[in-house]
Coordinates of C-alpha atoms and ligand atoms in Angstrom, one line a residue:
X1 CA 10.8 3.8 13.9
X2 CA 10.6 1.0 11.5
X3 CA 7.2 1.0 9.9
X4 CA 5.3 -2.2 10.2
X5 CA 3.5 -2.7 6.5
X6 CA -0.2 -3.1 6.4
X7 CA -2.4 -6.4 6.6
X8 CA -4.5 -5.3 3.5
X9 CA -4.3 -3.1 0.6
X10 CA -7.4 -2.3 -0.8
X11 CA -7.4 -0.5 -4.3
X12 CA -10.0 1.8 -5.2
X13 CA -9.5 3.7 -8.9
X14 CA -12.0 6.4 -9.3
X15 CA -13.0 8.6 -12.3
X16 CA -15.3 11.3 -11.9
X17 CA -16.9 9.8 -8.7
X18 CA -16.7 13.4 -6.6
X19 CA -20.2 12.2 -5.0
X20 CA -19.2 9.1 -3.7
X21 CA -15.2 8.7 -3.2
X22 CA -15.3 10.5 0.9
X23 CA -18.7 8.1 1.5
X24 CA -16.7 5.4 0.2
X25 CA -13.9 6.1 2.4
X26 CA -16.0 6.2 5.5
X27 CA -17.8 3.1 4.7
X28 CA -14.4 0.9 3.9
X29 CA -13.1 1.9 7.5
X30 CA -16.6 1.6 9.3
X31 CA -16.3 -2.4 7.7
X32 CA -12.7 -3.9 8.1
X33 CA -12.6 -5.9 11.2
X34 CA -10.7 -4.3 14.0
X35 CA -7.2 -4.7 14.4
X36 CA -6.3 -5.0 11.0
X37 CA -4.1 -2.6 9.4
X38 CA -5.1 -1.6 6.1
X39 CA -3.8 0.7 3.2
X40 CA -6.2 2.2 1.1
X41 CA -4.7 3.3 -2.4
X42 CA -7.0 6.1 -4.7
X43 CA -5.9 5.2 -8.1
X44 CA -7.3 9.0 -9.4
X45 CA -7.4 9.5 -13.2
X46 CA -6.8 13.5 -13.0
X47 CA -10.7 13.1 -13.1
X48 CA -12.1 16.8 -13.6
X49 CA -14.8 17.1 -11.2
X50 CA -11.7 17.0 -8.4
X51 CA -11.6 13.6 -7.0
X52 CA -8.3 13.5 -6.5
X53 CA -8.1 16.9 -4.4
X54 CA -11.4 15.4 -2.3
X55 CA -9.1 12.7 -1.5
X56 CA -5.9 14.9 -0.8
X57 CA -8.2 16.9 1.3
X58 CA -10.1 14.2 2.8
X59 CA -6.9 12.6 4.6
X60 CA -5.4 16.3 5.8
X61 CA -8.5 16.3 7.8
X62 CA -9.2 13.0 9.0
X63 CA -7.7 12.0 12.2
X64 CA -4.5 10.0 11.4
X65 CA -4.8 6.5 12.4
X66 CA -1.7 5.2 11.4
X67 CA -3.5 1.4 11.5
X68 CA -5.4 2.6 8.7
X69 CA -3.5 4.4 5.9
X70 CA -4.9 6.1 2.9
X71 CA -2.9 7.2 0.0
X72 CA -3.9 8.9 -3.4
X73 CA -2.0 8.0 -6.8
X74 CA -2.7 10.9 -9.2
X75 CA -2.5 9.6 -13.1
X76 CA -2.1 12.3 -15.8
X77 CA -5.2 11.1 -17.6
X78 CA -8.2 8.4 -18.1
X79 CA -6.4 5.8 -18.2
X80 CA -8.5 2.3 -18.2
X81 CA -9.9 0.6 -14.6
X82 CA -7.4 -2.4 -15.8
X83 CA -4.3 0.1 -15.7
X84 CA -5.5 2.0 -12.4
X85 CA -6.0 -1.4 -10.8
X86 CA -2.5 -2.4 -11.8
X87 CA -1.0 0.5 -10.9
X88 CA -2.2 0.7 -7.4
X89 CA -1.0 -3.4 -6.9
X90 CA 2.4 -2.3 -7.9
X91 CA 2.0 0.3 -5.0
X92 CA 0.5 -1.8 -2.1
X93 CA 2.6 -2.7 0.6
X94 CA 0.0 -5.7 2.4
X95 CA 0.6 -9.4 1.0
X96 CA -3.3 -9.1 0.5
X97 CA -4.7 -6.9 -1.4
X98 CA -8.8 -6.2 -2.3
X99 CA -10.1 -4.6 -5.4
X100 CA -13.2 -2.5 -5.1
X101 CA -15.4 0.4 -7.0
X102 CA -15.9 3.3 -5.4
X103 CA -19.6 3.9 -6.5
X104 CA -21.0 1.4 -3.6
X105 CA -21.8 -1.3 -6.0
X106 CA -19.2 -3.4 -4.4
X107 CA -20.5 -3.0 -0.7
X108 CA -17.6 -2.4 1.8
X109 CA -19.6 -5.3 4.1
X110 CA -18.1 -8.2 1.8
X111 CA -15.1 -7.2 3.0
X112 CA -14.7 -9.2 6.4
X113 CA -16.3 -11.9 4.6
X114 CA -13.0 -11.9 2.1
X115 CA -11.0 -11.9 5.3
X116 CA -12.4 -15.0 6.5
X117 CA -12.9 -16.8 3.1
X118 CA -9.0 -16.8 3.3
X119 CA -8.5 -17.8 6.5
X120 CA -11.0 -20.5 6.2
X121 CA -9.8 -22.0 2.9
X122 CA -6.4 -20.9 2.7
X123 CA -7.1 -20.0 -0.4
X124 CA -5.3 -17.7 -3.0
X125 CA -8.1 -15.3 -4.5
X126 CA -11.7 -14.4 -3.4
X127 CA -14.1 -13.3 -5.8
X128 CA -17.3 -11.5 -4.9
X129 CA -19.6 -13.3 -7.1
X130 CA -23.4 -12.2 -8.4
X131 CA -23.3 -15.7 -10.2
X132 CA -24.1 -18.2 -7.6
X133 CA -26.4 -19.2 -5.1
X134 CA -26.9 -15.6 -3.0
X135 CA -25.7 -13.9 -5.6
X136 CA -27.6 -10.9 -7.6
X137 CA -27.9 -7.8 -9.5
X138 CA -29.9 -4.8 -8.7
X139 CA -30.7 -1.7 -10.8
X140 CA -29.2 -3.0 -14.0
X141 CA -31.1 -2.8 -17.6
X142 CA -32.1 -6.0 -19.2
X143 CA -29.1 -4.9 -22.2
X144 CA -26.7 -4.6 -19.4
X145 CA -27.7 -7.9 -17.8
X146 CA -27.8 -9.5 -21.1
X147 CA -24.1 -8.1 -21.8
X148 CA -22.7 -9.3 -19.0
X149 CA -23.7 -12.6 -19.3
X150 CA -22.4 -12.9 -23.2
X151 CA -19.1 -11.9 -21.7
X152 CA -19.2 -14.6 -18.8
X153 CA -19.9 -17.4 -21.6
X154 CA -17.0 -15.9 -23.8
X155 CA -14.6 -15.6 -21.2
X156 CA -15.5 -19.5 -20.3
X157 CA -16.0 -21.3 -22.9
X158 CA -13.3 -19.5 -25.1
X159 CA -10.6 -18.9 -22.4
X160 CA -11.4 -21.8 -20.4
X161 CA -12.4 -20.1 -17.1
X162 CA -13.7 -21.9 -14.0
X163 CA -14.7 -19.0 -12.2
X164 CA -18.7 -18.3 -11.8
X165 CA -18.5 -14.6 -12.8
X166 CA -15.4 -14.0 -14.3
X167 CA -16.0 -10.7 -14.7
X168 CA -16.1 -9.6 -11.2
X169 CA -14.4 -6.3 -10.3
X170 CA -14.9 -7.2 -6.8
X171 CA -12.0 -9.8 -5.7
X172 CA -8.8 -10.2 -3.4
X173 CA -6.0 -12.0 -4.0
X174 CA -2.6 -13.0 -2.4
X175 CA 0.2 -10.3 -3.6
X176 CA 2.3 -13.5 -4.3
X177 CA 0.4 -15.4 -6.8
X178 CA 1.6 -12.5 -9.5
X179 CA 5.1 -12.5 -8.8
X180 CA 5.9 -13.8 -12.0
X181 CA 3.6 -12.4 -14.0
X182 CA 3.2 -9.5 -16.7
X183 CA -0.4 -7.9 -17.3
X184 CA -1.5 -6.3 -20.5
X185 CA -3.9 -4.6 -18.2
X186 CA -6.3 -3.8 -21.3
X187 CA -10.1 -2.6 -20.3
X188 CA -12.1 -3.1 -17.8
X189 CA -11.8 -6.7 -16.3
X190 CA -8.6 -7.1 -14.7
X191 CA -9.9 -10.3 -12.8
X192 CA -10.0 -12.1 -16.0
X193 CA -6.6 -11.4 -17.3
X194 CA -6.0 -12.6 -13.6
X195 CA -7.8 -15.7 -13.8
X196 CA -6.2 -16.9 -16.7
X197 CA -2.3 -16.2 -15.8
X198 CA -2.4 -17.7 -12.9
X199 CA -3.6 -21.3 -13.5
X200 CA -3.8 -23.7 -10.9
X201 CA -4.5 -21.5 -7.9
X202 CA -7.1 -22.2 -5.0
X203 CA -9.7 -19.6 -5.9
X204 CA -13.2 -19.3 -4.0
X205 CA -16.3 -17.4 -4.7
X206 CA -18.5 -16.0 -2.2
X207 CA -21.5 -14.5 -3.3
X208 CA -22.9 -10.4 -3.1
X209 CA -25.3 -8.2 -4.7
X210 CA -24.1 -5.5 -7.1
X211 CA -26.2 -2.2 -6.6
X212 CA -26.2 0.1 -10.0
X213 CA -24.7 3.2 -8.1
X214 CA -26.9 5.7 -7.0
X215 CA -24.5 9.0 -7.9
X216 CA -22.4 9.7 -11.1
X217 CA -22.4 7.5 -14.2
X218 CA -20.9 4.5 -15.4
X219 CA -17.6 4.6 -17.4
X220 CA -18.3 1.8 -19.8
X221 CA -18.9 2.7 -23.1
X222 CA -18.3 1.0 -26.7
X223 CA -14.6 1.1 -26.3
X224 CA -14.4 -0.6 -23.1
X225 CA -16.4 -3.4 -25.1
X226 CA -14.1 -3.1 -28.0
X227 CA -11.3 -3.5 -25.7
X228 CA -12.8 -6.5 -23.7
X229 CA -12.9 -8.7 -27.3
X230 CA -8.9 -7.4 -27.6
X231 CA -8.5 -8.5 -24.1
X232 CA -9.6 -11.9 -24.7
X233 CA -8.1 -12.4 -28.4
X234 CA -5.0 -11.6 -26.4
X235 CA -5.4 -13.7 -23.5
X236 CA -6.9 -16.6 -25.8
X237 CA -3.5 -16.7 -27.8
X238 CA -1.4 -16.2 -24.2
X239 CA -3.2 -19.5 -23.4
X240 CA -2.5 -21.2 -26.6
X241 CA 1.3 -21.1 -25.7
X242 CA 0.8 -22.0 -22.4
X243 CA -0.1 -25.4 -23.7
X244 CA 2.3 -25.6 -26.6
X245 CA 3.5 -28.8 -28.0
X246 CA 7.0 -30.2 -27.8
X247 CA 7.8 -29.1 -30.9
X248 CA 7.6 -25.4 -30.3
X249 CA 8.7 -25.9 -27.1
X250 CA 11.8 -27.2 -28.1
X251 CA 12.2 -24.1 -31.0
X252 CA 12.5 -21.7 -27.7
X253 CA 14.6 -23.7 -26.1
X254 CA 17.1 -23.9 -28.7
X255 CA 16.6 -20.3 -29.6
X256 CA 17.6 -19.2 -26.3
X257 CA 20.7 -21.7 -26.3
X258 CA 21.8 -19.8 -29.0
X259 CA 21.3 -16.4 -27.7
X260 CA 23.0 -17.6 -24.7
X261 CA 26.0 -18.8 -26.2
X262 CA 26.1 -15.7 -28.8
X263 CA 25.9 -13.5 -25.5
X264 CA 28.8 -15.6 -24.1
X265 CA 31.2 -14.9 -27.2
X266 CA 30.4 -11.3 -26.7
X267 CA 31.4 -11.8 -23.3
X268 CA 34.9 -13.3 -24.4
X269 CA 35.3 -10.0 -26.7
X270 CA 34.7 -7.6 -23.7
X271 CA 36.6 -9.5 -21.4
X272 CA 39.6 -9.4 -24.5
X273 CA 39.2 -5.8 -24.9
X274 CA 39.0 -4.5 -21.0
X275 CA 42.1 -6.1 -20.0
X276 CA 44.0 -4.9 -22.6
X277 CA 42.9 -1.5 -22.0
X278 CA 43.9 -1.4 -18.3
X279 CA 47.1 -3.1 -19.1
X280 CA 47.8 -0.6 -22.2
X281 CA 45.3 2.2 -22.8
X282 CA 43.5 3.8 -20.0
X283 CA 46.0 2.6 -17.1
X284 CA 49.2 0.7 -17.0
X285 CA 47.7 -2.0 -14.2
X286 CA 49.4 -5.4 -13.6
X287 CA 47.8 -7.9 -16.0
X288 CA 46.7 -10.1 -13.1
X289 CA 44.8 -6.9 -12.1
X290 CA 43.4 -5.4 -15.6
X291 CA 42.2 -9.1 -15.9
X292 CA 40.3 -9.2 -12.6
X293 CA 38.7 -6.3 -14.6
X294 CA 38.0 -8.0 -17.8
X295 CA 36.5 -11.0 -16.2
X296 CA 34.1 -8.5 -13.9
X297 CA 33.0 -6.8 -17.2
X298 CA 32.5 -9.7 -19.3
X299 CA 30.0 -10.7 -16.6
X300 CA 28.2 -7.6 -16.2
X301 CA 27.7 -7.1 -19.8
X302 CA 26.7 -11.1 -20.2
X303 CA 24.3 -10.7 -17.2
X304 CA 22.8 -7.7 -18.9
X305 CA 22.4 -9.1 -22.2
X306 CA 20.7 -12.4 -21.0
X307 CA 18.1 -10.6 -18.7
X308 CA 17.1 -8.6 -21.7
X309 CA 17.9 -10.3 -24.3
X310 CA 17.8 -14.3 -23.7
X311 CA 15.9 -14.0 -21.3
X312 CA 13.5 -11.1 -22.3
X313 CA 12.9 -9.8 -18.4
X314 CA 12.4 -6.0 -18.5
X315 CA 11.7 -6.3 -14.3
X316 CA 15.1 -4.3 -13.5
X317 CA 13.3 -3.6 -9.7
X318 CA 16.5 -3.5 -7.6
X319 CA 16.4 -6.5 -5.2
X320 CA 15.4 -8.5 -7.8
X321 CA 17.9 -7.3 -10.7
X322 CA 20.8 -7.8 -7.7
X323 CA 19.7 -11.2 -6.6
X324 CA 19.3 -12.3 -10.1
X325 CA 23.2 -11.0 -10.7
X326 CA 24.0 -12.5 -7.7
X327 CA 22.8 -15.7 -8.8
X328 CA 25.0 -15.0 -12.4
X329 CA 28.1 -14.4 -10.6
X330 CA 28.5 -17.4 -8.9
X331 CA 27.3 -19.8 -11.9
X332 CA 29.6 -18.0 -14.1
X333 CA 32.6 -18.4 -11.7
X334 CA 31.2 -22.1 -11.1
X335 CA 31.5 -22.7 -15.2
X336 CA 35.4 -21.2 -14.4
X337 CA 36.0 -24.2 -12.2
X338 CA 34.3 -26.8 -14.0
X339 CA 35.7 -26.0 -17.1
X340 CA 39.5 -25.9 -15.7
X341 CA 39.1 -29.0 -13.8
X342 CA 37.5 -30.7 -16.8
X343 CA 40.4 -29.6 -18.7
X344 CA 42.8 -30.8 -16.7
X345 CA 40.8 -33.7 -16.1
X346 CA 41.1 -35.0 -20.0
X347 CA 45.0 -33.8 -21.2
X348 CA 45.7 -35.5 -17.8
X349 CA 44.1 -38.5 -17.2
X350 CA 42.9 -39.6 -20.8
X351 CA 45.4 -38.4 -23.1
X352 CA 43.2 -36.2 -24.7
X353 CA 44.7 -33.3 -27.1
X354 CA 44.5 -30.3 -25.1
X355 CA 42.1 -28.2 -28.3
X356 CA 40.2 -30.9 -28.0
X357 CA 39.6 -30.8 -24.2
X358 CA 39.0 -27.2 -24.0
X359 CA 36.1 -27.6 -26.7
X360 CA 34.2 -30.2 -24.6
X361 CA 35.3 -28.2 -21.6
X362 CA 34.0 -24.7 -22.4
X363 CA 30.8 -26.5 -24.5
X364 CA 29.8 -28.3 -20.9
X365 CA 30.6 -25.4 -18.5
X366 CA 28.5 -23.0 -20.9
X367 CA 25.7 -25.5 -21.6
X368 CA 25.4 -26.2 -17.8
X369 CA 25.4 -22.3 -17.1
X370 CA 22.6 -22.0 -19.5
X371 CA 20.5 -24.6 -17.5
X372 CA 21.7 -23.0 -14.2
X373 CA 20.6 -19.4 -15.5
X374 CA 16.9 -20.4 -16.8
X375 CA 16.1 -22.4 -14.1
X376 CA 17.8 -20.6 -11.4
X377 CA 18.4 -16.6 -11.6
X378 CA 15.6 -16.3 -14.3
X379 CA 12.8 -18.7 -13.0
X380 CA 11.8 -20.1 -16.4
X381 CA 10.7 -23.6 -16.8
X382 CA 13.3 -25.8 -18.0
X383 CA 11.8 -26.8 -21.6
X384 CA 10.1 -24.0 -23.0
Ligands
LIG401 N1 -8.7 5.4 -12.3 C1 -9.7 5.1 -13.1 N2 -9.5 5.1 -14.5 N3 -10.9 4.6 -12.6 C2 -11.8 4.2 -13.4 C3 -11.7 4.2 -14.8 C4 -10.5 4.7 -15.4 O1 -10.3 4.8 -16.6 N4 -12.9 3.8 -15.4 C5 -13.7 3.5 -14.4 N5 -13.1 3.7 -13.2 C6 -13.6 3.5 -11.8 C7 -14.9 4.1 -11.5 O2 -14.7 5.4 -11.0 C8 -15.5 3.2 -10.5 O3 -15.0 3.4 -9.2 C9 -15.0 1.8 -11.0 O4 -13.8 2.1 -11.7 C10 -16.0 1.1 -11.9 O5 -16.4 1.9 -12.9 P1 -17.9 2.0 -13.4 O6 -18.0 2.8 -14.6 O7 -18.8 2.3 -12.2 O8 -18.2 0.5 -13.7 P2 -19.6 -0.3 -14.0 O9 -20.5 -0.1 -12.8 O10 -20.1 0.0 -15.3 O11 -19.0 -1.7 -14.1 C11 -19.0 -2.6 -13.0 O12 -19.3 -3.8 -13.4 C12 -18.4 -4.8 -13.7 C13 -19.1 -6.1 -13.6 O13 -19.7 -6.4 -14.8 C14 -17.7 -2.5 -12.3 O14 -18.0 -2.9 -11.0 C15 -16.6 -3.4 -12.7 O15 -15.6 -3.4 -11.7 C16 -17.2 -4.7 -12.8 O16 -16.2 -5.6 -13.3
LIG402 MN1 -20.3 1.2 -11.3

């Protein structure tokens, strides 16, 4: 039976929250709409007062309602909220996925509200928000208050942030608007590194009212604040060369020329050295044959050194790493073809010296491969 993947994915880490993760639960189940199919991920931090085994426990119990999944993701140790939220979006399966706390101060009754912001918008990202009309906080200390609102101004005037209340942990989002991305997943607010990859997306805030929890403690402390200014040094200089000039831009692209052709030469050498072992060394195949082999070598190794290298993409997931060397394949034997008909094309028809034709020849099919390949298999933008 193929298994139909959920409408929602709604991430929940925990650490230490024994009194409230089954209520939680409950309450997230009681609230999504009926007839949507959700998967709720635990993102558990090995937390010692047993979370994690509440949770394990929790689901053995429950009756299974395979509309509405749960599933627990045990990390070794306290990791960071950032990091759990990250890990449990590389683990949902929905193309919309909600991130909540799990001590009630993100109340479970937004979430229909999320549901409907999205369909009524067609927007990209939701954000429960306590700083706009409707909005509020309840139960927090004046220091706290004050806190959060020197972090709001920071993250807006320094990183440039539309958003009301940037530092929301309480948000949704489309699963495709971080395709492309990479998070540093540093601290506590994940919504912020969020906000400022992803430029240029339709986000809407709707407001709620935070409620300081009523069991357990808060996690923050002085290194989650220490990590918050890190966070936004970090993100400040990842939106500096966003909006580099030409002049740097055109240092990268050059750079990369380079390390695309250097890769190429290597490719030559490997394609030199395979053939001649399979016509002479490790089997005694036809040339015609042991060069088949050479030519399917040189592109593996070239593919693999421009993902990493050139291209510096570590994502080696498998549909993407094949598609991507799909993609390679057919612009390198492309280059093949353009470079022997261009050959042919100047000895024949314009006299030209046949060195001089391969030059131009190779020099065009390799420069046009390198266009091909950052725009194409490796999604970069052309000039940068
Ligand atoms: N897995 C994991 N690992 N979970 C964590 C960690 C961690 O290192 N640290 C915190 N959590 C979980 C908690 O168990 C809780 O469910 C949630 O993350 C939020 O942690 P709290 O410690 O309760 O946060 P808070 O109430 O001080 O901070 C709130 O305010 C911020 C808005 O200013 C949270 O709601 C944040 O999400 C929100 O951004
Ligand atoms: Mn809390």
């Amino acid at each position: 039976m193929v298994q139909k993947n959920p409408q929602i994915s709604i991430i929940v880490p925990t650490y230490n929250e024994s009194q409230n993760i089954v209520n939680i639960l409950k309450s997230i189940r009681e609230n999504v709409p009926k007839g949507i199919s959700t998967q709720t991920i635990v993102v558990d931090d090995n937390s010692p007062d047993g979370t994690g085994k509440i949770v394990e426990d929790y689901i053995s119990n429950i009756k299974k309602i395979t509309e509405n999944t749960i599933d627990v993701i045990h990390r070794k140790a306290k990791n960071g909220l950032s990091s759990a939220i990250l890990n449990g979006i590389q683990n949902a399966k929905a193309e919309t996925i909600v991130v909540m706390d799990s001590d009630f101060s993100h109340p479970p009754q937004i979430i229909p509200k999320m549901i409907e912001t999205f369909k009524q918008y067609q927007c990209d990202l939701v954000v429960a928000s306590r700083y706009i009309t409707g909005g509020n906080i309840q139960g927090w200390t004046t220091k706290r208050k004050l806190m959060s609102k020197i972090a709001t101004i920071i993250a807006k005037k320094g990183l440039d942030v539309k958003t009301k209340d940037p530092m929301s942990g309480f948000f949704a989002f489309k699963k495709n608007i971080i395709q492309e991305l990479n998070f540093d997943a540093l601290g506590y607010k994940f919504l912020l590194e969020l906000l400022v990859k992803t430029k240029g997306i339709n986000v809407k805030e709707i407001p709620y009212t935070f409620e300081n929890r009523q069991f357990g403690s808060s996690k923050l402390d002085s290194s989650t604040i220490i990590d918050y200014f890190k966070s936004v040094w970090k993100l400040y200089r990842h939106g500096k060369i966003q909006a580099t000039n030409e002049k740097r831009n055109s240092v990268r692209f050059f750079s990369k020329a380079a390390r695309f052709f250097t890769v190429g030469a290597s490719g030559f050498l490997v394609n030199y050295l395979v053939s001649m072992l399979f016509t002479a060394g490790l089997a005694d195949f036809w040339y015609i044959h042991a060069n088949i082999f050479g030519i399917m070598a040189s592109i593996t190794s070239n593919f693999v050194l421009n993902k990493i290298w050139t291209f510096e993409d570590r994502d080696f997931s498998r549909k993407k790493t094949l598609s991507q060397f799909g993609k390679f394949s057919m612009f390198s034997s492309l280059g093949a073809l353009v470079q022997l008909g261009m050959v042919f094309w100047l000895v024949d028809s314009h006299d030209v010296s046949y060195p001089l034709a391969l030059i131009s020849a190779i020099a065009t099919a390799a420069f046009s491969n390198f266009i091909l390949n950052k725009k194409l298999t490796f999604k970069e933008k052309l000039w940068n």
